[in-house]
């Protein structure tokens, strides 16, 4: 794109550290915007804070066998990728599930 006087305008949505359902709410707002966005760049985080009611693609989750009852568990497991080598997150989730 050319920037400057008389140049084309590029509409961009950028968000850093959109916690949990904030990502879903932002995506819904972008989709509902009266004008088209040329680029959307979102750095998500805090997936354990997502909520079933605002999640943008519950149909896909249900197709994979994840329903409302299992959603919180799936969200809780998302932090395992950044948990310590001791695996405290996995142990806490299993202990919380009675296992």
Tab-separated table of C-alpha atoms in Angstrom:
chain	number	residue	atom	x	y	z
A	1	UNK	CA	0.000	0.000	0.000
A	2	UNK	CA	1.055	3.540	-0.639
A	3	UNK	CA	0.851	5.828	2.368
A	4	UNK	CA	0.580	9.591	2.286
A	5	UNK	CA	-1.446	12.245	0.521
A	6	UNK	CA	-3.882	10.724	-1.939
A	7	UNK	CA	-2.832	7.197	-1.025
A	8	UNK	CA	-5.135	4.266	-0.472
A	9	UNK	CA	-6.439	3.860	3.055
A	10	UNK	CA	-5.828	0.596	4.845
A	11	UNK	CA	-8.161	-0.234	7.741
A	12	UNK	CA	-6.355	-2.357	10.302
A	13	UNK	CA	-7.503	-3.799	13.629
A	14	UNK	CA	-4.656	-4.571	16.022
A	15	UNK	CA	-4.912	-5.862	19.573
A	16	UNK	CA	-2.275	-7.098	21.963
A	17	UNK	CA	-3.013	-9.169	25.066
A	18	UNK	CA	-6.735	-9.616	24.542
A	19	UNK	CA	-7.596	-11.760	27.541
A	20	UNK	CA	-9.967	-14.676	27.177
A	21	UNK	CA	-13.339	-13.677	25.841
A	22	UNK	CA	-11.971	-10.254	24.900
A	23	UNK	CA	-10.712	-11.866	21.691
A	24	UNK	CA	-14.158	-13.250	20.893
A	25	UNK	CA	-15.824	-9.928	21.647
A	26	UNK	CA	-13.306	-8.094	19.439
A	27	UNK	CA	-13.874	-10.538	16.571
A	28	UNK	CA	-17.628	-10.069	16.847
A	29	UNK	CA	-17.194	-6.275	16.811
A	30	UNK	CA	-14.885	-6.428	13.792
A	31	UNK	CA	-17.324	-8.685	11.934
A	32	UNK	CA	-20.208	-6.326	12.719
A	33	UNK	CA	-18.313	-3.168	11.727
A	34	UNK	CA	-20.034	-1.168	9.004
A	35	UNK	CA	-16.814	-1.013	6.955
A	36	UNK	CA	-14.422	-3.745	5.849
A	37	UNK	CA	-11.066	-4.273	7.599
A	38	UNK	CA	-8.069	-4.980	5.365
A	39	UNK	CA	-6.102	-6.684	8.102
A	40	UNK	CA	-6.802	-8.069	11.572
A	41	UNK	CA	-3.934	-8.960	13.898
A	42	UNK	CA	-4.782	-10.168	17.401
A	43	UNK	CA	-2.377	-11.522	20.013
A	44	UNK	CA	-4.521	-13.694	22.240
A	45	UNK	CA	-3.830	-14.692	25.814
A	46	UNK	CA	-5.498	-16.011	28.954
A	47	UNK	CA	-7.436	-18.688	27.095
A	48	UNK	CA	-8.557	-20.078	30.448
A	49	UNK	CA	-10.766	-16.972	30.745
A	50	UNK	CA	-12.839	-17.765	27.641
A	51	UNK	CA	-16.591	-18.174	28.081
A	52	UNK	CA	-18.884	-20.513	26.152
A	53	UNK	CA	-21.509	-17.791	25.668
A	54	UNK	CA	-19.141	-15.436	23.850
A	55	UNK	CA	-16.909	-17.970	22.077
A	56	UNK	CA	-17.117	-17.314	18.321
A	57	UNK	CA	-17.081	-20.898	17.041
A	58	UNK	CA	-18.964	-23.217	19.365
A	59	UNK	CA	-20.242	-25.112	16.289
A	60	UNK	CA	-16.700	-26.286	15.499
A	61	UNK	CA	-16.097	-27.320	19.106
A	62	UNK	CA	-19.324	-29.292	19.187
A	63	UNK	CA	-18.354	-31.025	15.922
A	64	UNK	CA	-15.173	-32.140	17.713
A	65	UNK	CA	-17.159	-33.404	20.707
A	66	UNK	CA	-16.539	-30.441	23.014
A	67	UNK	CA	-19.796	-29.206	24.498
A	68	UNK	CA	-20.631	-26.541	27.071
A	69	UNK	CA	-19.978	-28.988	29.930
A	70	UNK	CA	-16.408	-29.707	28.741
A	71	UNK	CA	-15.514	-26.186	27.611
A	72	UNK	CA	-14.115	-25.051	30.972
A	73	UNK	CA	-11.846	-28.099	31.104
A	74	UNK	CA	-10.505	-27.454	27.611
A	75	UNK	CA	-9.891	-23.804	28.509
A	76	UNK	CA	-8.097	-24.819	31.704
A	77	UNK	CA	-5.780	-27.104	29.736
A	78	UNK	CA	-4.623	-24.278	27.440
A	79	UNK	CA	-2.102	-23.007	29.980
A	80	UNK	CA	-0.220	-26.316	30.005
A	81	UNK	CA	1.913	-25.120	27.097
A	82	UNK	CA	3.404	-22.399	29.311
A	83	UNK	CA	3.368	-24.259	32.641
A	84	UNK	CA	6.590	-25.233	34.386
A	85	UNK	CA	8.365	-28.513	33.711
A	86	UNK	CA	6.961	-29.881	36.963
A	87	UNK	CA	3.547	-30.025	35.273
A	88	UNK	CA	1.672	-28.409	38.161
A	89	UNK	CA	-1.152	-27.378	35.849
A	90	UNK	CA	-1.875	-30.945	34.753
A	91	UNK	CA	-1.803	-32.235	38.314
A	92	UNK	CA	-4.115	-29.473	39.557
A	93	UNK	CA	-6.654	-30.112	36.822
A	94	UNK	CA	-6.668	-33.865	37.438
A	95	UNK	CA	-6.878	-33.353	41.207
A	96	UNK	CA	-9.763	-30.921	40.717
A	97	UNK	CA	-11.590	-33.525	38.617
A	98	UNK	CA	-11.300	-36.091	41.363
A	99	UNK	CA	-8.553	-38.050	39.609
